[in-house]
Amino acid sequence: MSTTIARSDRRVSPVFLGLVAIMLVSAWAVWTGSAASTGFAVFLFVVSGWIVSLCLHEYAHARTALHGGDISIGAKGYLTLNPLKYTHALLSIVLPVIFVILGGIGLPGGAVFIERGRIQGRWKHSLISAAGPLTNALFAVALTAPFWLGTMDGVPDPFRYALAFLALLQVTAAILNFLPVPGLDGYGVIEPWLSYKIRRQLEPFAPFGLLAVFGLLWAPSVNEVFFGAVDSLLNGLGVTHLDTYWGQEFFRFWQGEPQIPAGL
């Protein structure tokens, strides 16, 4: 059986390159303050950056599955980083962006279809599931590098806040996706190690796991504990709660430009 992937099946999609271009141009607009609305520029930067991270998240799943034995990945277009190739555009792109707008929560949805029957070995299955949220974790480390390296002096405040808010989304995505809830990647990590009986019992809940987690986060007590843990992790990376708070305030440009108190 041939494992050769056609060049067209792994060529980076113009759609993904366009998203990267939007992210870079909006980042420049936030940095220079050249946009008519700084808040709208922050919104474009965060949303485009978030979608880019979703593409990388799903690419990590697909690439790991390819090396694990699923050679159908290439023909499905998953290696092109094109979000339009994903199985469920609504779950993959639209819902995650809505989650960000409503609650500042980064929660990727299911996207790439992996033919698990082609993959042998429980460790390979676990690694395929873990690859996505691990990508979000690495993205968070990269975004916060200027903070924990102490190189933020002279960086314009709106850009600092936008970077912090995008990092927060990556941290929330990594944590939530590692929850052992059916339908999320964390469950995919442990599923190969469960008995057949337990897997069958939990299988019907998989389509509702994502929404159930998001619904729980609306409970004030759960929300407080969760974001307390997120803030602690970000603090360890040099990002303060004020950084992420003002980042979200700028992101919500439809509420008007935030007035940052003097001395912050």
PDB file of C-alpha atoms in Angstrom:
ATOM      1  CA  MET A   1       0.000   0.000   0.000  1.00  0.00           C
ATOM      2  CA  SER A   2       1.455   3.344  -1.016  1.00  0.00           C
ATOM      3  CA  THR A   3       1.931   5.999   1.649  1.00  0.00           C
ATOM      4  CA  THR A   4       2.915   8.758  -0.799  1.00  0.00           C
ATOM      5  CA  ILE A   5       1.016  12.017  -0.349  1.00  0.00           C
ATOM      6  CA  ALA A   6       0.438  14.093  -3.481  1.00  0.00           C
ATOM      7  CA  ARG A   7       2.055  17.527  -3.423  1.00  0.00           C
ATOM      8  CA  SER A   8      -1.343  19.202  -3.914  1.00  0.00           C
ATOM      9  CA  ASP A   9      -2.644  17.379  -0.841  1.00  0.00           C
ATOM     10  CA  ARG A  10      -0.030  18.961   1.406  1.00  0.00           C
ATOM     11  CA  ARG A  11       0.368  22.397  -0.191  1.00  0.00           C
ATOM     12  CA  VAL A  12      -0.588  25.162   2.257  1.00  0.00           C
ATOM     13  CA  SER A  13      -3.997  26.534   1.333  1.00  0.00           C
ATOM     14  CA  PRO A  14      -4.447  30.149   0.145  1.00  0.00           C
ATOM     15  CA  VAL A  15      -7.310  30.341   2.669  1.00  0.00           C
ATOM     16  CA  PHE A  16      -4.908  29.686   5.540  1.00  0.00           C
ATOM     17  CA  LEU A  17      -2.344  32.103   4.110  1.00  0.00           C
ATOM     18  CA  GLY A  18      -5.095  34.720   3.878  1.00  0.00           C
ATOM     19  CA  LEU A  19      -5.934  34.204   7.555  1.00  0.00           C
ATOM     20  CA  VAL A  20      -2.263  34.610   8.480  1.00  0.00           C
ATOM     21  CA  ALA A  21      -2.129  37.800   6.389  1.00  0.00           C
ATOM     22  CA  ILE A  22      -5.171  39.224   8.193  1.00  0.00           C
ATOM     23  CA  MET A  23      -3.583  38.361  11.535  1.00  0.00           C
ATOM     24  CA  LEU A  24      -0.310  40.083  10.626  1.00  0.00           C
ATOM     25  CA  VAL A  25      -1.911  43.187   9.116  1.00  0.00           C
ATOM     26  CA  SER A  26      -4.291  43.625  12.051  1.00  0.00           C
ATOM     27  CA  ALA A  27      -1.398  43.078  14.480  1.00  0.00           C
ATOM     28  CA  TRP A  28       0.499  45.858  12.698  1.00  0.00           C
ATOM     29  CA  ALA A  29      -2.573  48.109  12.901  1.00  0.00           C
ATOM     30  CA  VAL A  30      -2.888  47.477  16.650  1.00  0.00           C
ATOM     31  CA  TRP A  31       0.831  48.059  17.214  1.00  0.00           C
ATOM     32  CA  THR A  32       0.987  51.319  15.243  1.00  0.00           C
ATOM     33  CA  GLY A  33      -2.441  52.618  16.247  1.00  0.00           C
ATOM     34  CA  SER A  34      -3.128  53.335  12.576  1.00  0.00           C
ATOM     35  CA  ALA A  35      -6.607  51.785  12.534  1.00  0.00           C
ATOM     36  CA  ALA A  36      -9.692  54.000  12.710  1.00  0.00           C
ATOM     37  CA  SER A  37     -10.866  51.754  15.557  1.00  0.00           C
ATOM     38  CA  THR A  38      -8.224  50.110  17.730  1.00  0.00           C
ATOM     39  CA  GLY A  39     -10.889  47.814  19.148  1.00  0.00           C
ATOM     40  CA  PHE A  40     -11.879  46.546  15.701  1.00  0.00           C
ATOM     41  CA  ALA A  41      -8.210  45.935  14.845  1.00  0.00           C
ATOM     42  CA  VAL A  42      -7.833  43.960  18.096  1.00  0.00           C
ATOM     43  CA  PHE A  43     -10.985  41.997  17.191  1.00  0.00           C
ATOM     44  CA  LEU A  44      -9.578  41.096  13.762  1.00  0.00           C
ATOM     45  CA  PHE A  45      -6.209  40.161  15.236  1.00  0.00           C
ATOM     46  CA  VAL A  46      -7.678  37.925  17.936  1.00  0.00           C
ATOM     47  CA  VAL A  47     -10.290  36.236  15.713  1.00  0.00           C
ATOM     48  CA  SER A  48      -7.881  35.601  12.842  1.00  0.00           C
ATOM     49  CA  GLY A  49      -5.215  34.431  15.295  1.00  0.00           C
ATOM     50  CA  TRP A  50      -7.740  32.159  16.961  1.00  0.00           C
ATOM     51  CA  ILE A  51      -8.813  30.611  13.649  1.00  0.00           C
ATOM     52  CA  VAL A  52      -5.156  30.130  12.684  1.00  0.00           C
ATOM     53  CA  SER A  53      -4.669  28.260  15.966  1.00  0.00           C
ATOM     54  CA  LEU A  54      -7.743  26.124  15.197  1.00  0.00           C
ATOM     55  CA  CYS A  55      -6.182  25.189  11.860  1.00  0.00           C
ATOM     56  CA  LEU A  56      -2.902  24.270  13.555  1.00  0.00           C
ATOM     57  CA  HIS A  57      -4.807  22.297  16.212  1.00  0.00           C
ATOM     58  CA  GLU A  58      -6.541  20.188  13.576  1.00  0.00           C
ATOM     59  CA  TYR A  59      -3.400  19.917  11.460  1.00  0.00           C
ATOM     60  CA  ALA A  60      -1.614  18.408  14.472  1.00  0.00           C
ATOM     61  CA  HIS A  61      -4.356  15.773  14.774  1.00  0.00           C
ATOM     62  CA  ALA A  62      -4.167  15.020  11.060  1.00  0.00           C
ATOM     63  CA  ARG A  63      -0.386  14.922  10.807  1.00  0.00           C
ATOM     64  CA  THR A  64      -0.101  12.623  13.815  1.00  0.00           C
ATOM     65  CA  ALA A  65      -2.812  10.367  12.369  1.00  0.00           C
ATOM     66  CA  LEU A  66      -0.928  10.215   9.060  1.00  0.00           C
ATOM     67  CA  HIS A  67       2.232   9.032  10.785  1.00  0.00           C
ATOM     68  CA  GLY A  68       0.102   6.664  12.854  1.00  0.00           C
ATOM     69  CA  GLY A  69      -1.156   4.868   9.744  1.00  0.00           C
ATOM     70  CA  ASP A  70      -4.186   6.756   8.361  1.00  0.00           C
ATOM     71  CA  ILE A  71      -2.995   7.522   4.848  1.00  0.00           C
ATOM     72  CA  SER A  72      -6.449   8.848   3.864  1.00  0.00           C
ATOM     73  CA  ILE A  73      -5.637  12.137   5.615  1.00  0.00           C
ATOM     74  CA  GLY A  74      -3.910  13.661   2.597  1.00  0.00           C
ATOM     75  CA  ALA A  75      -6.778  13.111   0.144  1.00  0.00           C
ATOM     76  CA  LYS A  76      -9.201  14.769   2.580  1.00  0.00           C
ATOM     77  CA  GLY A  77      -7.218  18.011   2.424  1.00  0.00           C
ATOM     78  CA  TYR A  78      -6.417  18.139   6.121  1.00  0.00           C
ATOM     79  CA  LEU A  79      -2.706  18.714   5.502  1.00  0.00           C
ATOM     80  CA  THR A  80      -3.374  21.961   3.606  1.00  0.00           C
ATOM     81  CA  LEU A  81      -4.465  23.819   6.786  1.00  0.00           C
ATOM     82  CA  ASN A  82      -7.648  24.845   4.958  1.00  0.00           C
ATOM     83  CA  PRO A  83     -10.479  25.161   7.526  1.00  0.00           C
ATOM     84  CA  LEU A  84     -13.044  24.732   4.734  1.00  0.00           C
ATOM     85  CA  LYS A  85     -11.900  21.129   4.373  1.00  0.00           C
ATOM     86  CA  TYR A  86     -12.958  20.222   7.903  1.00  0.00           C
ATOM     87  CA  THR A  87     -15.803  17.787   8.422  1.00  0.00           C
ATOM     88  CA  HIS A  88     -18.054  20.159  10.375  1.00  0.00           C
ATOM     89  CA  ALA A  89     -17.556  23.817   9.477  1.00  0.00           C
ATOM     90  CA  LEU A  90     -20.109  24.871  12.111  1.00  0.00           C
ATOM     91  CA  LEU A  91     -18.386  22.987  14.943  1.00  0.00           C
ATOM     92  CA  SER A  92     -14.899  23.742  13.677  1.00  0.00           C
ATOM     93  CA  ILE A  93     -15.017  27.484  13.068  1.00  0.00           C
ATOM     94  CA  VAL A  94     -18.373  29.164  13.731  1.00  0.00           C
ATOM     95  CA  LEU A  95     -19.114  27.814  17.226  1.00  0.00           C
ATOM     96  CA  PRO A  96     -15.586  28.374  18.579  1.00  0.00           C
ATOM     97  CA  VAL A  97     -15.669  32.005  17.409  1.00  0.00           C
ATOM     98  CA  ILE A  98     -19.114  32.462  19.001  1.00  0.00           C
ATOM     99  CA  PHE A  99     -17.735  31.007  22.273  1.00  0.00           C
ATOM    100  CA  VAL A 100     -14.944  33.588  22.170  1.00  0.00           C
ATOM    101  CA  ILE A 101     -17.367  36.471  21.580  1.00  0.00           C
ATOM    102  CA  LEU A 102     -19.833  35.363  24.255  1.00  0.00           C
ATOM    103  CA  GLY A 103     -17.518  34.369  27.047  1.00  0.00           C
ATOM    104  CA  GLY A 104     -13.874  34.737  26.136  1.00  0.00           C
ATOM    105  CA  ILE A 105     -13.499  30.957  26.094  1.00  0.00           C
ATOM    106  CA  GLY A 106     -11.294  29.103  23.622  1.00  0.00           C
ATOM    107  CA  LEU A 107     -12.974  25.816  22.841  1.00  0.00           C
ATOM    108  CA  PRO A 108     -12.161  24.146  19.502  1.00  0.00           C
ATOM    109  CA  GLY A 109     -14.778  21.828  18.056  1.00  0.00           C
ATOM    110  CA  GLY A 110     -14.466  18.482  16.310  1.00  0.00           C
ATOM    111  CA  ALA A 111     -13.202  18.809  12.774  1.00  0.00           C
ATOM    112  CA  VAL A 112     -10.989  16.221  11.105  1.00  0.00           C
ATOM    113  CA  PHE A 113     -12.334  12.748  10.470  1.00  0.00           C
ATOM    114  CA  ILE A 114      -9.703  10.131  11.244  1.00  0.00           C
ATOM    115  CA  GLU A 115     -10.130   6.540  10.106  1.00  0.00           C
ATOM    116  CA  ARG A 116      -9.187   4.963  13.420  1.00  0.00           C
ATOM    117  CA  GLY A 117      -9.426   1.453  11.989  1.00  0.00           C
ATOM    118  CA  ARG A 118      -6.247   2.109  10.010  1.00  0.00           C
ATOM    119  CA  ILE A 119      -4.268   2.867  13.169  1.00  0.00           C
ATOM    120  CA  GLN A 120      -2.838   0.104  15.333  1.00  0.00           C
ATOM    121  CA  GLY A 121      -1.737   0.601  18.929  1.00  0.00           C
ATOM    122  CA  ARG A 122      -3.379   2.386  21.845  1.00  0.00           C
ATOM    123  CA  TRP A 123      -0.492   4.793  22.309  1.00  0.00           C
ATOM    124  CA  LYS A 124      -0.878   6.024  18.723  1.00  0.00           C
ATOM    125  CA  HIS A 125      -4.582   6.699  19.247  1.00  0.00           C
ATOM    126  CA  SER A 126      -3.862   8.586  22.476  1.00  0.00           C
ATOM    127  CA  LEU A 127      -1.130  10.676  20.861  1.00  0.00           C
ATOM    128  CA  ILE A 128      -3.382  11.619  17.941  1.00  0.00           C
ATOM    129  CA  SER A 129      -5.970  12.985  20.386  1.00  0.00           C
ATOM    130  CA  ALA A 130      -3.372  14.769  22.513  1.00  0.00           C
ATOM    131  CA  ALA A 131      -1.667  16.458  19.545  1.00  0.00           C
ATOM    132  CA  GLY A 132      -4.364  19.138  19.141  1.00  0.00           C
ATOM    133  CA  PRO A 133      -4.468  20.594  22.661  1.00  0.00           C
ATOM    134  CA  LEU A 134      -0.684  20.246  22.938  1.00  0.00           C
ATOM    135  CA  THR A 135      -0.507  22.567  19.920  1.00  0.00           C
ATOM    136  CA  ASN A 136      -2.662  25.114  21.767  1.00  0.00           C
ATOM    137  CA  ALA A 137      -0.333  24.823  24.773  1.00  0.00           C
ATOM    138  CA  LEU A 138       2.716  25.470  22.573  1.00  0.00           C
ATOM    139  CA  PHE A 139       0.955  28.397  20.908  1.00  0.00           C
ATOM    140  CA  ALA A 140       0.237  29.851  24.372  1.00  0.00           C
ATOM    141  CA  VAL A 141       3.908  29.532  25.342  1.00  0.00           C
ATOM    142  CA  ALA A 142       4.930  31.294  22.112  1.00  0.00           C
ATOM    143  CA  LEU A 143       2.408  34.125  22.569  1.00  0.00           C
ATOM    144  CA  THR A 144       3.450  34.724  26.162  1.00  0.00           C
ATOM    145  CA  ALA A 145       7.202  34.500  25.443  1.00  0.00           C
ATOM    146  CA  PRO A 146       7.615  38.322  25.392  1.00  0.00           C
ATOM    147  CA  PHE A 147       5.981  38.434  28.840  1.00  0.00           C
ATOM    148  CA  TRP A 148       8.020  35.735  30.573  1.00  0.00           C
ATOM    149  CA  LEU A 149      11.211  36.831  28.828  1.00  0.00           C
ATOM    150  CA  GLY A 150      10.679  40.368  30.128  1.00  0.00           C
ATOM    151  CA  THR A 151      10.759  42.012  26.703  1.00  0.00           C
ATOM    152  CA  MET A 152       7.451  43.896  26.842  1.00  0.00           C
ATOM    153  CA  ASP A 153       8.993  47.309  27.625  1.00  0.00           C
ATOM    154  CA  GLY A 154       7.979  49.789  24.948  1.00  0.00           C
ATOM    155  CA  VAL A 155       5.258  47.564  23.525  1.00  0.00           C
ATOM    156  CA  PRO A 156       2.033  49.563  22.911  1.00  0.00           C
ATOM    157  CA  ASP A 157      -0.587  48.756  25.539  1.00  0.00           C
ATOM    158  CA  PRO A 158      -3.356  47.693  23.095  1.00  0.00           C
ATOM    159  CA  PHE A 159      -1.000  45.184  21.466  1.00  0.00           C
ATOM    160  CA  ARG A 160       0.094  43.872  24.865  1.00  0.00           C
ATOM    161  CA  TYR A 161      -3.527  43.362  25.892  1.00  0.00           C
ATOM    162  CA  ALA A 162      -4.524  41.764  22.574  1.00  0.00           C
ATOM    163  CA  LEU A 163      -1.609  39.335  22.799  1.00  0.00           C
ATOM    164  CA  ALA A 164      -2.572  38.462  26.377  1.00  0.00           C
ATOM    165  CA  PHE A 165      -6.208  37.809  25.454  1.00  0.00           C
ATOM    166  CA  LEU A 166      -5.228  35.573  22.528  1.00  0.00           C
ATOM    167  CA  ALA A 167      -2.911  33.682  24.898  1.00  0.00           C
ATOM    168  CA  LEU A 168      -5.797  33.247  27.342  1.00  0.00           C
ATOM    169  CA  LEU A 169      -7.837  31.610  24.591  1.00  0.00           C
ATOM    170  CA  GLN A 170      -5.032  29.148  23.923  1.00  0.00           C
ATOM    171  CA  VAL A 171      -4.738  28.244  27.604  1.00  0.00           C
ATOM    172  CA  THR A 172      -8.489  27.726  27.977  1.00  0.00           C
ATOM    173  CA  ALA A 173      -8.518  25.616  24.795  1.00  0.00           C
ATOM    174  CA  ALA A 174      -5.688  23.415  26.051  1.00  0.00           C
ATOM    175  CA  ILE A 175      -7.249  22.892  29.483  1.00  0.00           C
ATOM    176  CA  LEU A 176     -10.801  22.269  28.277  1.00  0.00           C
ATOM    177  CA  ASN A 177      -9.750  19.942  25.489  1.00  0.00           C
ATOM    178  CA  PHE A 178      -7.791  17.811  27.917  1.00  0.00           C
ATOM    179  CA  LEU A 179     -10.895  17.207  30.039  1.00  0.00           C
ATOM    180  CA  PRO A 180     -11.848  13.491  29.902  1.00  0.00           C
ATOM    181  CA  VAL A 181     -15.320  14.294  28.549  1.00  0.00           C
ATOM    182  CA  PRO A 182     -16.744  12.318  25.590  1.00  0.00           C
ATOM    183  CA  GLY A 183     -16.400  14.397  22.459  1.00  0.00           C
ATOM    184  CA  LEU A 184     -13.275  16.218  23.661  1.00  0.00           C
ATOM    185  CA  ASP A 185      -9.658  15.328  23.017  1.00  0.00           C
ATOM    186  CA  GLY A 186      -9.016  14.445  26.651  1.00  0.00           C
ATOM    187  CA  TYR A 187     -11.483  11.601  26.383  1.00  0.00           C
ATOM    188  CA  GLY A 188      -9.814  10.529  23.144  1.00  0.00           C
ATOM    189  CA  VAL A 189      -6.542  10.209  25.051  1.00  0.00           C
ATOM    190  CA  ILE A 190      -7.977   7.771  27.593  1.00  0.00           C
ATOM    191  CA  GLU A 191     -10.592   6.042  25.412  1.00  0.00           C
ATOM    192  CA  PRO A 192      -8.201   3.413  23.954  1.00  0.00           C
ATOM    193  CA  TRP A 193      -7.432   2.268  27.490  1.00  0.00           C
ATOM    194  CA  LEU A 194     -11.077   1.802  28.520  1.00  0.00           C
ATOM    195  CA  SER A 195     -12.967  -1.453  28.259  1.00  0.00           C
ATOM    196  CA  TYR A 196     -15.230  -2.038  25.274  1.00  0.00           C
ATOM    197  CA  LYS A 197     -18.284  -1.952  27.580  1.00  0.00           C
ATOM    198  CA  ILE A 198     -17.447   1.477  29.005  1.00  0.00           C
ATOM    199  CA  ARG A 199     -16.697   2.895  25.552  1.00  0.00           C
ATOM    200  CA  ARG A 200     -20.092   1.716  24.300  1.00  0.00           C
ATOM    201  CA  GLN A 201     -21.863   3.249  27.290  1.00  0.00           C
ATOM    202  CA  LEU A 202     -20.173   6.632  26.844  1.00  0.00           C
ATOM    203  CA  GLU A 203     -20.372   6.796  23.047  1.00  0.00           C
ATOM    204  CA  PRO A 204     -23.911   8.340  22.882  1.00  0.00           C
ATOM    205  CA  PHE A 205     -22.741  11.325  24.956  1.00  0.00           C
ATOM    206  CA  ALA A 206     -19.945  12.340  22.570  1.00  0.00           C
ATOM    207  CA  PRO A 207     -22.051  14.739  20.410  1.00  0.00           C
ATOM    208  CA  PHE A 208     -23.087  16.691  23.508  1.00  0.00           C
ATOM    209  CA  GLY A 209     -19.799  16.857  25.419  1.00  0.00           C
ATOM    210  CA  LEU A 210     -18.685  20.167  23.928  1.00  0.00           C
ATOM    211  CA  LEU A 211     -21.948  21.964  24.647  1.00  0.00           C
ATOM    212  CA  ALA A 212     -22.224  20.410  28.109  1.00  0.00           C
ATOM    213  CA  VAL A 213     -18.825  21.772  29.102  1.00  0.00           C
ATOM    214  CA  PHE A 214     -19.659  25.219  27.747  1.00  0.00           C
ATOM    215  CA  GLY A 215     -22.985  25.146  29.615  1.00  0.00           C
ATOM    216  CA  LEU A 216     -21.246  24.266  32.889  1.00  0.00           C
ATOM    217  CA  LEU A 217     -18.906  27.209  32.470  1.00  0.00           C
ATOM    218  CA  TRP A 218     -21.913  29.527  32.669  1.00  0.00           C
ATOM    219  CA  ALA A 219     -22.413  28.420  36.283  1.00  0.00           C
ATOM    220  CA  PRO A 220     -20.757  31.163  38.380  1.00  0.00           C
ATOM    221  CA  SER A 221     -19.030  28.768  40.793  1.00  0.00           C
ATOM    222  CA  VAL A 222     -17.591  26.597  38.009  1.00  0.00           C
ATOM    223  CA  ASN A 223     -16.601  29.669  35.989  1.00  0.00           C
ATOM    224  CA  GLU A 224     -14.791  31.173  38.977  1.00  0.00           C
ATOM    225  CA  VAL A 225     -12.782  28.025  39.672  1.00  0.00           C
ATOM    226  CA  PHE A 226     -11.923  27.505  36.011  1.00  0.00           C
ATOM    227  CA  PHE A 227     -10.765  31.038  35.292  1.00  0.00           C
ATOM    228  CA  GLY A 228      -8.953  31.114  38.618  1.00  0.00           C
ATOM    229  CA  ALA A 229      -6.865  28.185  37.373  1.00  0.00           C
ATOM    230  CA  VAL A 230      -6.368  29.884  33.997  1.00  0.00           C
ATOM    231  CA  ASP A 231      -5.225  33.121  35.670  1.00  0.00           C
ATOM    232  CA  SER A 232      -2.752  31.184  37.818  1.00  0.00           C
ATOM    233  CA  LEU A 233      -1.222  29.541  34.763  1.00  0.00           C
ATOM    234  CA  LEU A 234      -1.004  32.834  32.886  1.00  0.00           C
ATOM    235  CA  ASN A 235       0.538  34.553  35.910  1.00  0.00           C
ATOM    236  CA  GLY A 236       3.237  31.908  35.825  1.00  0.00           C
ATOM    237  CA  LEU A 237       3.870  32.972  32.221  1.00  0.00           C
ATOM    238  CA  GLY A 238       4.063  36.650  33.145  1.00  0.00           C
ATOM    239  CA  VAL A 239       0.558  37.628  31.994  1.00  0.00           C
ATOM    240  CA  THR A 240      -1.607  39.380  34.577  1.00  0.00           C
ATOM    241  CA  HIS A 241      -5.371  39.354  34.967  1.00  0.00           C
ATOM    242  CA  LEU A 242      -5.427  43.049  33.981  1.00  0.00           C
ATOM    243  CA  ASP A 243      -3.646  42.215  30.711  1.00  0.00           C
ATOM    244  CA  THR A 244      -6.316  39.701  29.700  1.00  0.00           C
ATOM    245  CA  TYR A 245      -9.165  41.841  31.065  1.00  0.00           C
ATOM    246  CA  TRP A 246      -8.261  44.866  28.964  1.00  0.00           C
ATOM    247  CA  GLY A 247      -7.565  42.623  26.004  1.00  0.00           C
ATOM    248  CA  GLN A 248     -11.135  41.375  26.153  1.00  0.00           C
ATOM    249  CA  GLU A 249     -12.438  44.921  26.607  1.00  0.00           C
ATOM    250  CA  PHE A 250     -10.647  46.060  23.438  1.00  0.00           C
ATOM    251  CA  PHE A 251     -11.846  42.904  21.652  1.00  0.00           C
ATOM    252  CA  ARG A 252     -15.474  43.870  22.328  1.00  0.00           C
ATOM    253  CA  PHE A 253     -15.195  46.883  20.046  1.00  0.00           C
ATOM    254  CA  TRP A 254     -18.988  47.127  19.682  1.00  0.00           C
ATOM    255  CA  GLN A 255     -19.142  48.323  23.293  1.00  0.00           C
ATOM    256  CA  GLY A 256     -16.961  51.315  22.493  1.00  0.00           C
ATOM    257  CA  GLU A 257     -13.286  52.057  23.100  1.00  0.00           C
ATOM    258  CA  PRO A 258     -12.315  51.155  26.684  1.00  0.00           C
ATOM    259  CA  GLN A 259     -11.023  53.923  28.924  1.00  0.00           C
ATOM    260  CA  ILE A 260      -7.913  52.637  30.659  1.00  0.00           C
ATOM    261  CA  PRO A 261      -7.252  54.366  34.005  1.00  0.00           C
ATOM    262  CA  ALA A 262      -4.090  56.441  34.151  1.00  0.00           C
ATOM    263  CA  GLY A 263      -1.125  54.732  35.764  1.00  0.00           C
ATOM    264  CA  LEU A 264      -1.887  51.196  34.583  1.00  0.00           C
TER     265      LEU A 264
END
